[in-house]
mmCIF file of C-alpha atoms in Angstrom:
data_model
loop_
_atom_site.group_PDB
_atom_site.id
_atom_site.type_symbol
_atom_site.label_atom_id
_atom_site.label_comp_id
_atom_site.label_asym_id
_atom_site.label_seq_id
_atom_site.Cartn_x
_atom_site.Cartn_y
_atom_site.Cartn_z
ATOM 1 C CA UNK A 1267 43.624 42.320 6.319
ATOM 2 C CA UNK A 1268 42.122 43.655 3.243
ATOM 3 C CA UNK A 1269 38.359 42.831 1.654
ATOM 4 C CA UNK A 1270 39.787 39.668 -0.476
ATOM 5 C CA UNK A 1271 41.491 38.020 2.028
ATOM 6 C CA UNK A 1272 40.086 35.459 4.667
ATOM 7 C CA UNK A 1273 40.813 33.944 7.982
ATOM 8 C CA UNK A 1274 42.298 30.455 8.143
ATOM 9 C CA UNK A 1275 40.419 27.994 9.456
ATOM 10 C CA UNK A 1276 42.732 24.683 10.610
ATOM 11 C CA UNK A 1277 39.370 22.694 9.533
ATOM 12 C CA UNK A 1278 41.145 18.982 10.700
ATOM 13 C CA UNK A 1279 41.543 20.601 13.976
ATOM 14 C CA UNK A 1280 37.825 21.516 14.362
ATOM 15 C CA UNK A 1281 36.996 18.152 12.855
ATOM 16 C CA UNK A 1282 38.410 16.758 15.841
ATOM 17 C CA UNK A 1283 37.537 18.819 18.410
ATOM 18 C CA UNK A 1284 33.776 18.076 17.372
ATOM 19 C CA UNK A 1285 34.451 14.454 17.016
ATOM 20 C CA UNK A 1286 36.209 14.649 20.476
ATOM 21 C CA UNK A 1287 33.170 16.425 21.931
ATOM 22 C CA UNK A 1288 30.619 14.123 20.718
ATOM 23 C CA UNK A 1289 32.776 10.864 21.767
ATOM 24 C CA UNK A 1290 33.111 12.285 24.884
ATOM 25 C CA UNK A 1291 29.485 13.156 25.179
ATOM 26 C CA UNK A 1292 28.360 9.828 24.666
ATOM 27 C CA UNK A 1293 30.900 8.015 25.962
ATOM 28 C CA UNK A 1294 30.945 5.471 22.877
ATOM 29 C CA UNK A 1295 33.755 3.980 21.554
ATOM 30 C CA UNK A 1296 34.585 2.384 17.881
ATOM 31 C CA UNK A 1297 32.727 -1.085 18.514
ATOM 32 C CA UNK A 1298 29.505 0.552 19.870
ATOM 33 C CA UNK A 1299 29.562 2.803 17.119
ATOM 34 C CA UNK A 1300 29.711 -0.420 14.703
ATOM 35 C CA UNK A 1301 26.844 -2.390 16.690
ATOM 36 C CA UNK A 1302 24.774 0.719 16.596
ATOM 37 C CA UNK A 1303 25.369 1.004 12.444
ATOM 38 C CA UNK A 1304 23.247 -1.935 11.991
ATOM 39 C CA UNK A 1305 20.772 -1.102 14.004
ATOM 40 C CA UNK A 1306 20.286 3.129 13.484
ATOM 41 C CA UNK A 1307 16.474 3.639 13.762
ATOM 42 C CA UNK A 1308 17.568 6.348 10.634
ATOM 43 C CA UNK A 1309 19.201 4.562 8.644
ATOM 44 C CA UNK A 1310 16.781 3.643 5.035
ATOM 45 C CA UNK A 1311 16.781 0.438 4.017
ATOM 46 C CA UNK A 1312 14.253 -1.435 1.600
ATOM 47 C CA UNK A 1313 11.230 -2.829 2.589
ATOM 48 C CA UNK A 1314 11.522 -6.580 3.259
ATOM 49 C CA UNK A 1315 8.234 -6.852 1.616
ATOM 50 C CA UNK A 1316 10.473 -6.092 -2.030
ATOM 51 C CA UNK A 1317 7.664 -3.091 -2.458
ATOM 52 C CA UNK A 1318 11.001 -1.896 -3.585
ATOM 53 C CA UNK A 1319 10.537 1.092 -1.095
ATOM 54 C CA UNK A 1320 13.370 2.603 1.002
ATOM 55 C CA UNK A 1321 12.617 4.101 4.833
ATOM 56 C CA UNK A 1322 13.880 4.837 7.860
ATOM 57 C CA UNK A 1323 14.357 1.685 9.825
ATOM 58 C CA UNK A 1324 12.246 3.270 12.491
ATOM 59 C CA UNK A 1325 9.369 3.648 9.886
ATOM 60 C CA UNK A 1326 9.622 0.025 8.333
ATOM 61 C CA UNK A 1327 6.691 -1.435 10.562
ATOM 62 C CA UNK A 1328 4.489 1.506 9.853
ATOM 63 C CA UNK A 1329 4.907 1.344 6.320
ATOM 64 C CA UNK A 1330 4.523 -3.004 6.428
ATOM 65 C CA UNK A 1331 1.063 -2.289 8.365
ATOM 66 C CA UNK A 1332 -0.623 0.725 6.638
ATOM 67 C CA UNK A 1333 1.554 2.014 3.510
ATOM 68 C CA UNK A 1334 3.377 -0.988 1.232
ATOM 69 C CA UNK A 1335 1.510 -2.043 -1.602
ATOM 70 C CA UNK A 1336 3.227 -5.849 -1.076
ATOM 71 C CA UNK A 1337 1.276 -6.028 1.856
ATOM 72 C CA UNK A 1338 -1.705 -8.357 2.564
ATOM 73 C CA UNK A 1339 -5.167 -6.753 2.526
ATOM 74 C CA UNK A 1340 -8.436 -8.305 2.840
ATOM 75 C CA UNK A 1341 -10.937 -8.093 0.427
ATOM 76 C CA UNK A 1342 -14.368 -6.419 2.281
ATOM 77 C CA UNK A 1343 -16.545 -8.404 -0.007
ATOM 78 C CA UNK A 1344 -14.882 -11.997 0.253
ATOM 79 C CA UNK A 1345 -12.631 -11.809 2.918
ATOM 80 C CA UNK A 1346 -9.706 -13.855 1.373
ATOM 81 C CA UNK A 1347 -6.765 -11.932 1.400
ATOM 82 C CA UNK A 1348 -4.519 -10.157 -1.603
ATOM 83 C CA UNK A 1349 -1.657 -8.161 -2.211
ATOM 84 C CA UNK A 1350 -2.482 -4.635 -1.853
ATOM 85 C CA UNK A 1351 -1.338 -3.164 -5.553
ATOM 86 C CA UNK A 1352 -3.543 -6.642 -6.946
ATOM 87 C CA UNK A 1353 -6.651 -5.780 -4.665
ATOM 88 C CA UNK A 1354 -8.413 -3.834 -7.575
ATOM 89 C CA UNK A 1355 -7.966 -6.790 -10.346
ATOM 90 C CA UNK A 1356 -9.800 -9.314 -7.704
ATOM 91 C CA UNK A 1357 -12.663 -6.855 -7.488
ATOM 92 C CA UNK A 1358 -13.290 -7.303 -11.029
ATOM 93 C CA UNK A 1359 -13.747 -10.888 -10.595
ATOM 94 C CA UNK A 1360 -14.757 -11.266 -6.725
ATOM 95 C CA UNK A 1361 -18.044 -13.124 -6.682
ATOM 96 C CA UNK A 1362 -19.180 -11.094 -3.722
ATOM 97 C CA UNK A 1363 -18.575 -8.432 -5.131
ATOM 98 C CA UNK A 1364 -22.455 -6.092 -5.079
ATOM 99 C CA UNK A 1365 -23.305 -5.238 -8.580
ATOM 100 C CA UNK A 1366 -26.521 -3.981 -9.531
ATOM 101 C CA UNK A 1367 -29.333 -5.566 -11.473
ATOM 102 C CA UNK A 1368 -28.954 -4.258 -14.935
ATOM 103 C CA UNK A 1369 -33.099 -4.602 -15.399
ATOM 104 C CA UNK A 1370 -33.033 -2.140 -12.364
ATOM 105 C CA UNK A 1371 -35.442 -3.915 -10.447
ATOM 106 C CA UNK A 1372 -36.052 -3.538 -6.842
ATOM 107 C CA UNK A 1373 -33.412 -5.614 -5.846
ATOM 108 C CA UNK A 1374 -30.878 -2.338 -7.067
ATOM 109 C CA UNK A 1375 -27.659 -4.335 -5.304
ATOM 110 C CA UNK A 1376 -26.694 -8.334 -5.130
ATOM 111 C CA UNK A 1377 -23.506 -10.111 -5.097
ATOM 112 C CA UNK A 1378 -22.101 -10.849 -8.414
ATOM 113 C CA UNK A 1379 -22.015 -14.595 -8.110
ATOM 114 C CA UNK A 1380 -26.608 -14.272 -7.557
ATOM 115 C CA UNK A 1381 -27.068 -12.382 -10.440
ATOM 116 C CA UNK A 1382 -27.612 -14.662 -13.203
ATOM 117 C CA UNK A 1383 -29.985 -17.139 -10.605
ATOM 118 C CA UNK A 1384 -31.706 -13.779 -10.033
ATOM 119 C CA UNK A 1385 -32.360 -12.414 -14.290
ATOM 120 C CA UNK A 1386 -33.091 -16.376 -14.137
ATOM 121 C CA UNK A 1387 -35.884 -16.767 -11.616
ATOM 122 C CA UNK A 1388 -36.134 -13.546 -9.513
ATOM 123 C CA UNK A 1389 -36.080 -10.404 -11.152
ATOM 124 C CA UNK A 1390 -39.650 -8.793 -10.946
ATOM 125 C CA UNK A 1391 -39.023 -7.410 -14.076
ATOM 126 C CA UNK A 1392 -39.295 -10.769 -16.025
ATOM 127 C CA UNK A 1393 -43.057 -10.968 -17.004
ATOM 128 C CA UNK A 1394 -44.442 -13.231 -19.276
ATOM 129 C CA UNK A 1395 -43.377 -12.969 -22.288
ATOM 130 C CA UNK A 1396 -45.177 -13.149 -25.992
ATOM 131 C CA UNK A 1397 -45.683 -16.498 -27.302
ATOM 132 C CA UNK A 1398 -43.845 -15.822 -30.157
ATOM 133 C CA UNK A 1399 -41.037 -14.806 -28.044
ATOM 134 C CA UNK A 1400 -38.900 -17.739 -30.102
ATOM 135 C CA UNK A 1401 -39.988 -15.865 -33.538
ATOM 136 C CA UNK A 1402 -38.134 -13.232 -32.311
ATOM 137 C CA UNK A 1403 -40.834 -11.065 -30.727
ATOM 138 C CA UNK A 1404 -39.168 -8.952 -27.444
ATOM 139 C CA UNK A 1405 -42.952 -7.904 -25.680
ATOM 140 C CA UNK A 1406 -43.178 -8.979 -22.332
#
């Protein structure tokens, strides 16, 4: 045999000798092979969720509980519940939401839905203000 030539292989053969030896070692035929298709813990198919992910089969309830963003989340200020990817967007609205008092008074953190009852009628930084506050004068 010289440098350029190779060995033939008879690759159908080893084909089925390997398909031989794994039939054999699992003892499955054509119709379990089918049942088990639709049911292959590896096998990646798209979240039912339509998160428009693809995963293993044996990953799908991990990825429903803890990972899609179609799942539902509750918000930790309201506790109503949301889509994941639209959680963000309700915090910019949620009227439990803490915001802080933008006189800074001691009261530093309240739910947005108190805040304009507090400026109205609790904020210690209200005073009294001038009697000519309707003039236009801002002294308090």
């Amino acid at each position: 045999m010289s440098c350029l030539e190779f060995p033939k292989i008879r690759e159908p053969e080893v084909i089925v000798i390997t398909l031989g030896a794994i039939d054999s070692q699992f003892d499955t035929g054509p119709q379990e092979l089918r049942n088990h298709v639709g049911s292959c813990g590896f096998e990646p198919i798209y979240c039912e969720n339509k998160c428009g992910m693809k995963v293993q089969r044996r990953h799908l309830s991990q990825h429903k509980a803890a990972e899609c963003s179609k799942r539902l989340v509750p918000c930790r200020y309201c506790a109503k519940e949301f889509v994941a990817d639209t959680l963000q967007a309700h915090h910019s609205k949620c009227g439990r939401f803490p915001v802080a008092c933008p006189n800074r008074c001691e009261s530093a953190i309240l739910a947005r839905e108190d805040l304009d009852a507090h400026l109205k009628d609790q904020c210690s930084t209200l005073g009294i203000c001038c009697a000519f506050k309707e003039a236009g004068c801002r002294f308090k």
